[in-house]
Coordinates of C-alpha atoms in Angstrom, one line a residue:
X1 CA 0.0 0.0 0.0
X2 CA 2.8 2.1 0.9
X3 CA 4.4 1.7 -2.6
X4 CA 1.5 2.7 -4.7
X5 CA 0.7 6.0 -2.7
X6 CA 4.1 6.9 -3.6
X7 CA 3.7 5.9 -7.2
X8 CA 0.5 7.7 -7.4
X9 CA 1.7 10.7 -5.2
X10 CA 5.3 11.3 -7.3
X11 CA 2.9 10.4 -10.2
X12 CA 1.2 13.7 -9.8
X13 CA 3.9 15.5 -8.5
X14 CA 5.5 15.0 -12.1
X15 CA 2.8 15.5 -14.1
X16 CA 2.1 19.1 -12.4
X17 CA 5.8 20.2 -12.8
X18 CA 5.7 18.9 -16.6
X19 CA 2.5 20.8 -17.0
X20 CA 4.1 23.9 -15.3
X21 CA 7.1 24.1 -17.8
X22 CA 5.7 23.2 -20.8
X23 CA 2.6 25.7 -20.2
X24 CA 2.4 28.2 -22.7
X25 CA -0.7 29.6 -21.9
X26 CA 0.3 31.1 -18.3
X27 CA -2.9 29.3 -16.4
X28 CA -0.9 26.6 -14.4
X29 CA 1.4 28.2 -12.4
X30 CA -1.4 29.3 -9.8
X31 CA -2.3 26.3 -9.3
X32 CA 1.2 24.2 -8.9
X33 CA 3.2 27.2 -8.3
X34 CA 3.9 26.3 -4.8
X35 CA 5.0 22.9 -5.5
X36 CA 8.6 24.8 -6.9
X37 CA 8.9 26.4 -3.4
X38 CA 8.7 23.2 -1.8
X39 CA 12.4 22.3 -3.7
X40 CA 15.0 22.4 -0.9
X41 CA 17.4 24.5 -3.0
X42 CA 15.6 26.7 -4.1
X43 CA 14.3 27.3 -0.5
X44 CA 17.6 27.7 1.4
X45 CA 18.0 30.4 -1.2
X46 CA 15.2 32.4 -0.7
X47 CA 15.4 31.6 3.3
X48 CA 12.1 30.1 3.5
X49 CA 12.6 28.3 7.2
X50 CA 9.4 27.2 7.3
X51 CA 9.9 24.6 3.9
X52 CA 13.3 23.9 5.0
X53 CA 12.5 23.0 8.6
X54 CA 9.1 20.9 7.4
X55 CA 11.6 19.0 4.7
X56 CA 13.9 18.1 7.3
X57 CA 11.3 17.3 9.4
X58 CA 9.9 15.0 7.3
X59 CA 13.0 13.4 6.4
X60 CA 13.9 12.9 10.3
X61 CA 10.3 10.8 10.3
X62 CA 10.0 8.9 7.7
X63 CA 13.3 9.2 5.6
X64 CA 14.1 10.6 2.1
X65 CA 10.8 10.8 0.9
X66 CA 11.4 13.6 -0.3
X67 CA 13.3 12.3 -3.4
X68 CA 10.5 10.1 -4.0
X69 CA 7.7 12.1 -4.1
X70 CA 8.9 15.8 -3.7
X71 CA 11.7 16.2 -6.1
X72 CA 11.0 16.2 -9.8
X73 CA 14.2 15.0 -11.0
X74 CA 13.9 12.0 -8.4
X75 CA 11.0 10.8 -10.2
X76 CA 11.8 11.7 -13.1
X77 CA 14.8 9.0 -12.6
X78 CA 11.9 6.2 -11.4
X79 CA 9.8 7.6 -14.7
X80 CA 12.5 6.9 -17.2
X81 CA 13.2 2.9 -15.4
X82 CA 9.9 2.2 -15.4
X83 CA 9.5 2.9 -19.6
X84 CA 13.2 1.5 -20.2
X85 CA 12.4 -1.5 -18.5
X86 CA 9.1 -1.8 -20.1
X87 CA 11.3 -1.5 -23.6
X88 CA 13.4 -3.3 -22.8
X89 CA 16.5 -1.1 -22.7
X90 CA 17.5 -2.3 -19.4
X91 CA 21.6 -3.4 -19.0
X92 CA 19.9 -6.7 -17.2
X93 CA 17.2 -8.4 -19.5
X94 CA 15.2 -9.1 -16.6
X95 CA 13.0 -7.2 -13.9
X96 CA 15.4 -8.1 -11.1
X97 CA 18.6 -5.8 -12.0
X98 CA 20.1 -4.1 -9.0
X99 CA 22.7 -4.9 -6.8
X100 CA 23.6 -3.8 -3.5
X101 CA 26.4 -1.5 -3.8
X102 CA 29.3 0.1 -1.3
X103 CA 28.4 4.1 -0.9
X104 CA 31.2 6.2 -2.5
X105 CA 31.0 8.6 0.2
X106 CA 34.4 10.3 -0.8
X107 CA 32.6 11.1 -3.6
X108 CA 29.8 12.2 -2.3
X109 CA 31.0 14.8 0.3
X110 CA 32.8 16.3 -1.9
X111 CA 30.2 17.1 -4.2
X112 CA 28.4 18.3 -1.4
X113 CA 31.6 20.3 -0.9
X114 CA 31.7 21.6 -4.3
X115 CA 28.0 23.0 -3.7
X116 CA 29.1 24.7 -0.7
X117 CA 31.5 26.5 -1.9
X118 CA 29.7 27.1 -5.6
X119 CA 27.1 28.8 -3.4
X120 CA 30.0 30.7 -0.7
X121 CA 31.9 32.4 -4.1
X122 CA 29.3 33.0 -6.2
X123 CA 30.0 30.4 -8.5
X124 CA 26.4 29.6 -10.1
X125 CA 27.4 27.6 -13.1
X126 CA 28.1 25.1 -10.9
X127 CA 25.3 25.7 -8.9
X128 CA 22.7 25.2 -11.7
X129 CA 24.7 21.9 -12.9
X130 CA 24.1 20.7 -9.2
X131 CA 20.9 21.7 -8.1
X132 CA 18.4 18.6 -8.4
X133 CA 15.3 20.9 -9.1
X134 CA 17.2 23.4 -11.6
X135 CA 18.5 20.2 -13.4
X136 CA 14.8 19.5 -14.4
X137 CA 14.0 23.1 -15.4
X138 CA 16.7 22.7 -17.7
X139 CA 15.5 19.2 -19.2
X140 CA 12.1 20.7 -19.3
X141 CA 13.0 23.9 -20.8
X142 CA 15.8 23.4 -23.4
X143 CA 14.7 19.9 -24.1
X144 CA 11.3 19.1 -24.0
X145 CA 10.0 22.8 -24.7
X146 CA 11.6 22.5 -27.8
X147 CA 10.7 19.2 -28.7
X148 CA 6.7 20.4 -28.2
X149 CA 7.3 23.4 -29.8
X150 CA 8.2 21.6 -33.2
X151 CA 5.4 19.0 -32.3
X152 CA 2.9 21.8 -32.1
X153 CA 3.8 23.3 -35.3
X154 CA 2.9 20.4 -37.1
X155 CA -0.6 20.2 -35.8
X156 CA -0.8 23.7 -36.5
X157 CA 0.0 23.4 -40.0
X158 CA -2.1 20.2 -40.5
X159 CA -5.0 22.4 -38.3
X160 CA -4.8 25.0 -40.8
X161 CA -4.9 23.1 -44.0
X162 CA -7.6 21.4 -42.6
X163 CA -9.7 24.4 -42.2
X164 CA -10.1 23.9 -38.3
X165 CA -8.2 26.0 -35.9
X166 CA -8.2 24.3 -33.0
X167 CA -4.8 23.9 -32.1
X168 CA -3.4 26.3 -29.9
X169 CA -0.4 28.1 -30.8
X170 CA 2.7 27.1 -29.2
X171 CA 5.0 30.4 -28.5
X172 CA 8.1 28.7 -27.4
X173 CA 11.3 29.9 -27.9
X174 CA 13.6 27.2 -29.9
X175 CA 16.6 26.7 -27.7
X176 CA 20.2 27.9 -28.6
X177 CA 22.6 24.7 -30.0
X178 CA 24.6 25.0 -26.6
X179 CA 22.2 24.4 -24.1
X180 CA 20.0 22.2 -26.0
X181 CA 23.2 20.3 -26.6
X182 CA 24.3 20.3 -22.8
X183 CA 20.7 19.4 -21.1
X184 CA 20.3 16.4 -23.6
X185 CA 23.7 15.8 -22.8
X186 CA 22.7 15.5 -19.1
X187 CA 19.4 13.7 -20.2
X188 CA 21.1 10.9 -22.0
X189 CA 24.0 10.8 -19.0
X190 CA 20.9 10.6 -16.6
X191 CA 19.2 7.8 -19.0
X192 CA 22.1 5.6 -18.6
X193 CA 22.5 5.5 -15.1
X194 CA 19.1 5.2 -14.1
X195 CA 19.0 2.1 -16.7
X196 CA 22.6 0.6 -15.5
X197 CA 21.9 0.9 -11.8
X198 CA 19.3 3.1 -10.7
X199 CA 19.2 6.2 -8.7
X200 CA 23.1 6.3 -9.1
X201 CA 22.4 10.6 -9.5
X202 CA 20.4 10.8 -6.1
X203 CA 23.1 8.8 -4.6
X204 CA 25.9 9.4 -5.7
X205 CA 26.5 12.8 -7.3
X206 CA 23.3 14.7 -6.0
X207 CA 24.7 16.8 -3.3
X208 CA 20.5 17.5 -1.8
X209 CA 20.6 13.9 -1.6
X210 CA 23.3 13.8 0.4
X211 CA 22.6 15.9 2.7
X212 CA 19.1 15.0 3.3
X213 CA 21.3 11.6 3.6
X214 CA 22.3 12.6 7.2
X215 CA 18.9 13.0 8.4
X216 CA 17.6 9.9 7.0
X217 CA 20.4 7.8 9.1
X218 CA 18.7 8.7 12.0
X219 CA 14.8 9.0 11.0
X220 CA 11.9 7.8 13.5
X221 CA 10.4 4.9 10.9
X222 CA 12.9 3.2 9.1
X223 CA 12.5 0.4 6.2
X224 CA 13.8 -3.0 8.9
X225 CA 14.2 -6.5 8.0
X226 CA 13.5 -9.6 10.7
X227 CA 16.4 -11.5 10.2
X228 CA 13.7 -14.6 11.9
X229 CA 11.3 -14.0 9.2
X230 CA 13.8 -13.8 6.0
X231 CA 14.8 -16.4 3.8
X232 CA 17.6 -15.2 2.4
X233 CA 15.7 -15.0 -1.9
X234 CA 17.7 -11.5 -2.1
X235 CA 14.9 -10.3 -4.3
X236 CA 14.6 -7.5 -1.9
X237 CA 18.5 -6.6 -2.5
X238 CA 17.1 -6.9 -6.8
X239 CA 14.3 -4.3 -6.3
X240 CA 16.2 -2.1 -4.6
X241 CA 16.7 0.6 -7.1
X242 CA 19.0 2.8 -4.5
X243 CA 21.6 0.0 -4.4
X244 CA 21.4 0.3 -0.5
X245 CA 20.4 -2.8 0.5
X246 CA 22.3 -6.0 1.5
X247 CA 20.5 -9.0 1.4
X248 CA 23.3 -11.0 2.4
X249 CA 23.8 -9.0 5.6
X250 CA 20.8 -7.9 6.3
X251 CA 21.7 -4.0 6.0
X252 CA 20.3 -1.6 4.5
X253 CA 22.3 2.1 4.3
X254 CA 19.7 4.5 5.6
X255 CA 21.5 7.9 3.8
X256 CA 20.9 6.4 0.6
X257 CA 17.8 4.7 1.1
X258 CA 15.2 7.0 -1.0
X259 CA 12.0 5.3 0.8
X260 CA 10.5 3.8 -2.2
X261 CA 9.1 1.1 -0.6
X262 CA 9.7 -1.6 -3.5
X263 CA 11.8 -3.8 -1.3
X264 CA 8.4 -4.3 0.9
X265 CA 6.4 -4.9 -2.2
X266 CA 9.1 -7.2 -3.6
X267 CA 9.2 -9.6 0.2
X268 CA 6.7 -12.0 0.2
X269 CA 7.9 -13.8 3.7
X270 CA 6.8 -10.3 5.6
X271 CA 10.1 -9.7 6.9
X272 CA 10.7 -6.2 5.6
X273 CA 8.9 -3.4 7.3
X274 CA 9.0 0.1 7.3
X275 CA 8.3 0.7 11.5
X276 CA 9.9 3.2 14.1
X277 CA 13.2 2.1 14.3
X278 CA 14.5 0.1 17.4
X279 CA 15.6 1.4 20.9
X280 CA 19.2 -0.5 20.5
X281 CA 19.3 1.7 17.1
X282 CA 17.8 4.8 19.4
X283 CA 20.5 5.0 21.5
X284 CA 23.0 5.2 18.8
X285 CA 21.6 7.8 17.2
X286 CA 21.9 9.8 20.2
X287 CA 25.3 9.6 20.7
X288 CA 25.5 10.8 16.6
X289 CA 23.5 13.4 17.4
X290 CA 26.1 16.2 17.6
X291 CA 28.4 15.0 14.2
X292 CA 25.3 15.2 12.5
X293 CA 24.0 18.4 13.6
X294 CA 27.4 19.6 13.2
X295 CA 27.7 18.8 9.4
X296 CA 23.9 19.7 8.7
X297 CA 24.4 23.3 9.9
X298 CA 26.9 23.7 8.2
X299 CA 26.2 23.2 4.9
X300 CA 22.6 24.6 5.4
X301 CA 24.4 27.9 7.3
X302 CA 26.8 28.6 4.2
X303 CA 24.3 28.6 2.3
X304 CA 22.2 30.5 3.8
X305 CA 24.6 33.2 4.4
X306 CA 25.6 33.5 0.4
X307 CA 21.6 33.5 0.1
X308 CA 21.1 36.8 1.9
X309 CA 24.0 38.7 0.0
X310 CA -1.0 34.6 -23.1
X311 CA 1.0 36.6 -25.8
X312 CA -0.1 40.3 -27.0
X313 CA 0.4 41.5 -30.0
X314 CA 0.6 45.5 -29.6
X315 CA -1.9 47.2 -32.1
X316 CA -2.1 44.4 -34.3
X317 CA 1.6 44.8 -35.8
X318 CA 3.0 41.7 -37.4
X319 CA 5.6 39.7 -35.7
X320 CA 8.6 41.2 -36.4
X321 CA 11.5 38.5 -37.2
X322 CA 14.9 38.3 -37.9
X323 CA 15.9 41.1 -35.3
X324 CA 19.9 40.6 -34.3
X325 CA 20.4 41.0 -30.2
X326 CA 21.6 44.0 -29.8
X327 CA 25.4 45.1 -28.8
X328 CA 24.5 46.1 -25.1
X329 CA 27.2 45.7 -22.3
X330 CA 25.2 44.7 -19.6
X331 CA 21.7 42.5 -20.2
X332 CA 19.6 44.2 -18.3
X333 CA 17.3 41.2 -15.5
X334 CA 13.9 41.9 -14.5
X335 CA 12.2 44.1 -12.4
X336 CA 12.5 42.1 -8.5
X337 CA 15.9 41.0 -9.0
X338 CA 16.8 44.2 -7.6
X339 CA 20.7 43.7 -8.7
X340 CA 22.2 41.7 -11.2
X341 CA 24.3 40.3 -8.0
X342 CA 21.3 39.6 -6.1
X343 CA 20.3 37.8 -9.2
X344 CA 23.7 35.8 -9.8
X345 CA 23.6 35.3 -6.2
X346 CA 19.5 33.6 -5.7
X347 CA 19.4 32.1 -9.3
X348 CA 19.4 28.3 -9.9
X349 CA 18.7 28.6 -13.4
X350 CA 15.9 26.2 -12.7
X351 CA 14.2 28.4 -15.8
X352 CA 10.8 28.4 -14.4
X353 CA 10.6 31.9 -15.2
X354 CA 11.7 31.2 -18.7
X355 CA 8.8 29.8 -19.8
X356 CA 6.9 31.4 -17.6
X357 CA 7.2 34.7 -19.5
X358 CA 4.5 35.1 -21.9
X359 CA 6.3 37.9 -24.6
X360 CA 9.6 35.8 -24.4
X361 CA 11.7 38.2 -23.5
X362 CA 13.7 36.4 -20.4
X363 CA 16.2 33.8 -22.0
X364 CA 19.1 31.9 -20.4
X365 CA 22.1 33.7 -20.8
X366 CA 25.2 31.8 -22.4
X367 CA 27.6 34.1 -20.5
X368 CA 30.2 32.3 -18.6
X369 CA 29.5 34.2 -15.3
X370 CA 26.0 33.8 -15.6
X371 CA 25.3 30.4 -17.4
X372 CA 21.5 29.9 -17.7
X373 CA 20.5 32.6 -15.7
X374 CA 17.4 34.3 -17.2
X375 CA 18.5 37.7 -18.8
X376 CA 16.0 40.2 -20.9
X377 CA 16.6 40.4 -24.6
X378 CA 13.7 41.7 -26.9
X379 CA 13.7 40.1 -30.4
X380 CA 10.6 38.3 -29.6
X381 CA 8.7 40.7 -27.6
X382 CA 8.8 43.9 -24.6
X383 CA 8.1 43.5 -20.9
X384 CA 4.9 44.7 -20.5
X385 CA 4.3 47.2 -17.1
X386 CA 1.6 45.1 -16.0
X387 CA 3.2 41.7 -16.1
X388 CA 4.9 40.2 -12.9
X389 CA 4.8 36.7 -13.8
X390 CA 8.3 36.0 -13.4
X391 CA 8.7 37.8 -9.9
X392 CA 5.3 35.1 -9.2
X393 CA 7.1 31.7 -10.3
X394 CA 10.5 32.2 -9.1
X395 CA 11.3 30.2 -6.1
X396 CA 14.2 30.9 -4.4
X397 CA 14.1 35.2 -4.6
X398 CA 16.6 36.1 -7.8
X399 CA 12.9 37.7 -8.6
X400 CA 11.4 39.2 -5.6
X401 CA 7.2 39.0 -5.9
X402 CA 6.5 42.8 -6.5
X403 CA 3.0 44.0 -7.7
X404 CA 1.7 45.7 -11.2
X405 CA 2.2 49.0 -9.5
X406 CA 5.1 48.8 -8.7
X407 CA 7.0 47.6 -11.4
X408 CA 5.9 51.5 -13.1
X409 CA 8.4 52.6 -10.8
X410 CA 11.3 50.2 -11.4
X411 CA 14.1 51.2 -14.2
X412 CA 15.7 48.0 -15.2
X413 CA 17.6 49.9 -17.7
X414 CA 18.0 52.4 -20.1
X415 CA 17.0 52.9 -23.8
X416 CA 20.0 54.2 -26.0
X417 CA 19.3 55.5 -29.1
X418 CA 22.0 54.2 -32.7
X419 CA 21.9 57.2 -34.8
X420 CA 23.2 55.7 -37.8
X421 CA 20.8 52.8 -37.6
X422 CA 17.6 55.0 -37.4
X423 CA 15.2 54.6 -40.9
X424 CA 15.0 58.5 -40.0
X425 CA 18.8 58.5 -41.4
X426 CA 19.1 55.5 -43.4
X427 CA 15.5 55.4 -45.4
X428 CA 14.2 59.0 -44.9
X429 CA 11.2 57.7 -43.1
X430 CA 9.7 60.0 -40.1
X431 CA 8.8 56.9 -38.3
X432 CA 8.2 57.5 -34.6
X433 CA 7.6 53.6 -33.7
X434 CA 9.9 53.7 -30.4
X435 CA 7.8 57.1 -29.7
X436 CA 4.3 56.1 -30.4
X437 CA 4.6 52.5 -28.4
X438 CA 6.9 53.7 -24.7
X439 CA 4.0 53.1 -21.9
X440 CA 5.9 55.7 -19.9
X441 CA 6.3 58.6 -22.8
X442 CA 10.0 58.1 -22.5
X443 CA 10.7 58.9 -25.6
X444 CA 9.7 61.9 -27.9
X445 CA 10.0 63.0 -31.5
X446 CA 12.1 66.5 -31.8
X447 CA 12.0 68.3 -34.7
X448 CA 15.7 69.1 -35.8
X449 CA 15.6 71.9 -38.6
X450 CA 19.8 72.0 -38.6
X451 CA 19.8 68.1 -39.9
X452 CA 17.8 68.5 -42.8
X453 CA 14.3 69.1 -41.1
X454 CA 13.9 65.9 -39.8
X455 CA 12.4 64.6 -36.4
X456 CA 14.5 62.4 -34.0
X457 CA 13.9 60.6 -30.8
X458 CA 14.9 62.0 -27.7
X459 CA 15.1 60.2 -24.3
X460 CA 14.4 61.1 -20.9
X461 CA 16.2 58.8 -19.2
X462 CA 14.2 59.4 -15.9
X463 CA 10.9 58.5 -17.3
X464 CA 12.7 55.1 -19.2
X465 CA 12.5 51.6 -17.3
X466 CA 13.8 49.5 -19.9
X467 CA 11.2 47.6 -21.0
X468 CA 12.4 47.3 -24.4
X469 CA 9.3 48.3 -26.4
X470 CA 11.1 50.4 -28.1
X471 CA 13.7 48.4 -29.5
X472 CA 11.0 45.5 -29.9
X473 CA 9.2 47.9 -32.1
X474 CA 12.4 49.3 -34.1
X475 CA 11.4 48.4 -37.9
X476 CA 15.5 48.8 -38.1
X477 CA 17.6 45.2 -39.6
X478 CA 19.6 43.6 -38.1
X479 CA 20.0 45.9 -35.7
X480 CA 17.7 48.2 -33.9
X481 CA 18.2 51.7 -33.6
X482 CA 17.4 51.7 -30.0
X483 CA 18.3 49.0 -27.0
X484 CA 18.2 48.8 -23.6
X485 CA 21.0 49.2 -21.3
X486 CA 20.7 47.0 -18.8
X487 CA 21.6 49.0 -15.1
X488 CA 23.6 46.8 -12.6
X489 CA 21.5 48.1 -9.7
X490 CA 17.8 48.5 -10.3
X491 CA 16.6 52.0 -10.0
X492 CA 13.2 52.8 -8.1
X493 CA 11.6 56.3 -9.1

């Protein structure tokens, strides 16, 4: 029974967070929204005690069930053996494939380590390669995204032939060739151990997992086996997916045990249970006690320290394609970050706010310093003042929650105007689209009698917040003759 609560529990757990990153239409994130708050990262980030003191509360009960029903990369890892095994992709041609396996703890601690101290300097590349939940967001966003996106244009160009218009339309952004290329990468990596040996990741490399791993040595209810009641089959030690349990010796290694509950499915002698754990084993945990505490505060303390440092169509314009990013020196991040370093120091690069924008202007950057992290670019579409959806999804405070109001009053940048790429120069047309389109009147057209009696656009750089409408809206190729300026500390008016 235990088993298939989890199954159906994780079950919809995925399903919610698939729905969440693939949704297009901006509907789903009020009602699963909170489910990306739950992620233990992304929590210690945004110093929400309350999830991180109920997840480690519920691991100190009943274990790491929190990589079994919690974490969407966790079940992911369950998703993908259950289908491989069902076609047959398995390393071992048979249902019975694991083996109990020693822990590599070196390994693991230092991973943990490398978190840590990704997290202490700054260092969020590594950070986003790391973090379980942000791993996902990749998968989902640069993968899977991209995958429906070219999916969805083929029902919409059989819809349309066929006269029905049902479909609808699918405003994904196409990933670059690097990080589609580095998120399959992981997805095939991931593939491969979860078909080899299982949950290899969680164990092994996964540095949430490990330290979740400490609590769940000395949880209340433990999976136990009655040494009386066993008879040795070792079908229990072939289920178990984590690799942490010894039929032989009747062991089983609680900081890697995920509580999946198979091995109890699996017994069919009744000698594996999942009860409070034993008063000889009580006593032992109390004299752990202080080592454990001692590591756990730690590496939650670091961290927590770092942590503290539908789409419009405007006026019925026709998409404008083939728009160039424009030469800025500093990308400017949304309105809520605050800072570009608040930003580089919160972010996960889980992209959640990715595909949660609905004009696409947030894209992962592909600069070194800031791999993945959502920066504003505005090909595809402008910021609109009323729109907070990315300050609403984002989990762990890179994007503050702010309201509609208040985002009037926030400059993320500045508009620069190109002289020599304005259609008032280069095609003698009076134009005025950057003008006619600023929501904060920004931007006006001066008449200029000494350069040939033409009208240019002038900027009041105290009325601009960046928004990018204006260059959006620049009829200029490649490049526009007007861009945003990203600032590296937000301004409020």
């Amino acid at each position: 029974m235990l088993r298939k609560i989890r199954i159906v529990v994780a079950s919809i757990v995925l399903l919610a967070f698939v729905a969440m990153f693939l949704d297009y239409t901006g509907t789903l994130h009020a009602y699963f929204g909170w489910l990306a708050k739950l992620q233990f990262l992304p929590a210690v980030l945004a110093i929400n005690v309350i999830v991180i003191v109920g997840l480690l509360a519920l691991t100190a009960v009943f274990g790491r069930v929190y990589c079994s029903v919690i974490c969407p990369l966790g079940i992911l890892q369950d998703f993908i053996g259950r289908i491989s095994k069902g076609w047959g992709m398995t390393w071992k041609k048979h249902r019975y494939r694991h083996t109990y396996s020693p822990a590599k703890s070196i390994l693991r601690y230092v991973m943990l380590g490398v978190m840590v101290v990704a997290i202490l300097f700054g260092i969020n590349v590594i950070v986003g390669l790391l973090a379980p939940y942000s791993l996902f967001g990749k998968v989902m966003a640069s993968v899977v995204a991209p995958v429906m996106k070219l999916i969805s244009m083929g029902l919409e160009y059989i819809d349309e032939r066929m006269g029905t218009y049902m479909v609808y339309p699918n405003d994904v952004v196409l990933s670059t060739g690097l990080l589609f290329s580095l998120s399959a990468f992981f997805l095939v990596v991931l593939f491969i151990l979860v078909t080899k040996n299982g949950r290899t990741w969680c164990n092994t490399i996964c540095p949430v997992g490990t330290l979740l791993g400490f609590v769940s040595k000395y949880s209340l209810f433990k999976i136990q086996i009655d040494t009386e009641k066993c008879k040795n089959c070792g079908l229990c030690e072939k289920r178990c997916k984590a690799s942490c349990l010894s039929a032989k010796a009747h062991k089983i290694d609680y900081t890697r045990c995920v509580a999946c509950f198979d091995c109890l499915d699996e017994c069919k002698h009744d000698a594996i249970s999942f009860t409070m754990r034993k008063k000889a084993e009580t006593k032992r945990v109390d004299e752990d006690k202080r080592s454990f505490v001692t590591t756990a505060a730690f590496a939650l303390g670091a961290t927590a320290v770092q942590a503290q440092q539908h789409k419009l169509v405007d006026g019925g314009m026709a998409a404008i394609i083939d728009k160039a990013p424009s030469p800025r020196k500093t990308a400017p991040v949304p309105a809520g970050a605050e800072s570009i370093e608040n930003m580089e120091t919160h972010c996960t690069s889980c992209q959640l706010c990715v595909t949660a924008c609905p004009n696409r202007v947030l894209q992962p950057s592909t600069d070194l310093t800031s791999f993945m992290q959502p920066r504003m670019t505005f090909e595809h579409g402008h910021c609109r003042v009323g729109c907070t959806r990315c300050s609403d999804v984002c989990p762990t405070g890179a994007i503050k929650k702010i309201k509609p109001e208040e985002k009037t009053a926030i400059a993320v940048g500045k508009a620069v105007w190109v002289k020599e790429n304005c259609v008032v120069i280069t095609k003698d047309d009076p134009c005025g689209n950057c003008s006619r389109h600023c929501p904060t009147g920004a931007i006006e057209m001066v008449f200029d009698k000494r350069v040939a009696k033409k009208v240019f656009p002038v900027i009041n750089a105290e009325k601009c917040i960046g928004c990018g409408a204006c260059e959006n809206l620049c009829p200029s190729r490649p490049l526009s003759a007007i861009y945003v300026e990203g600032y590296e500390n937000h301004h409020v008016r």
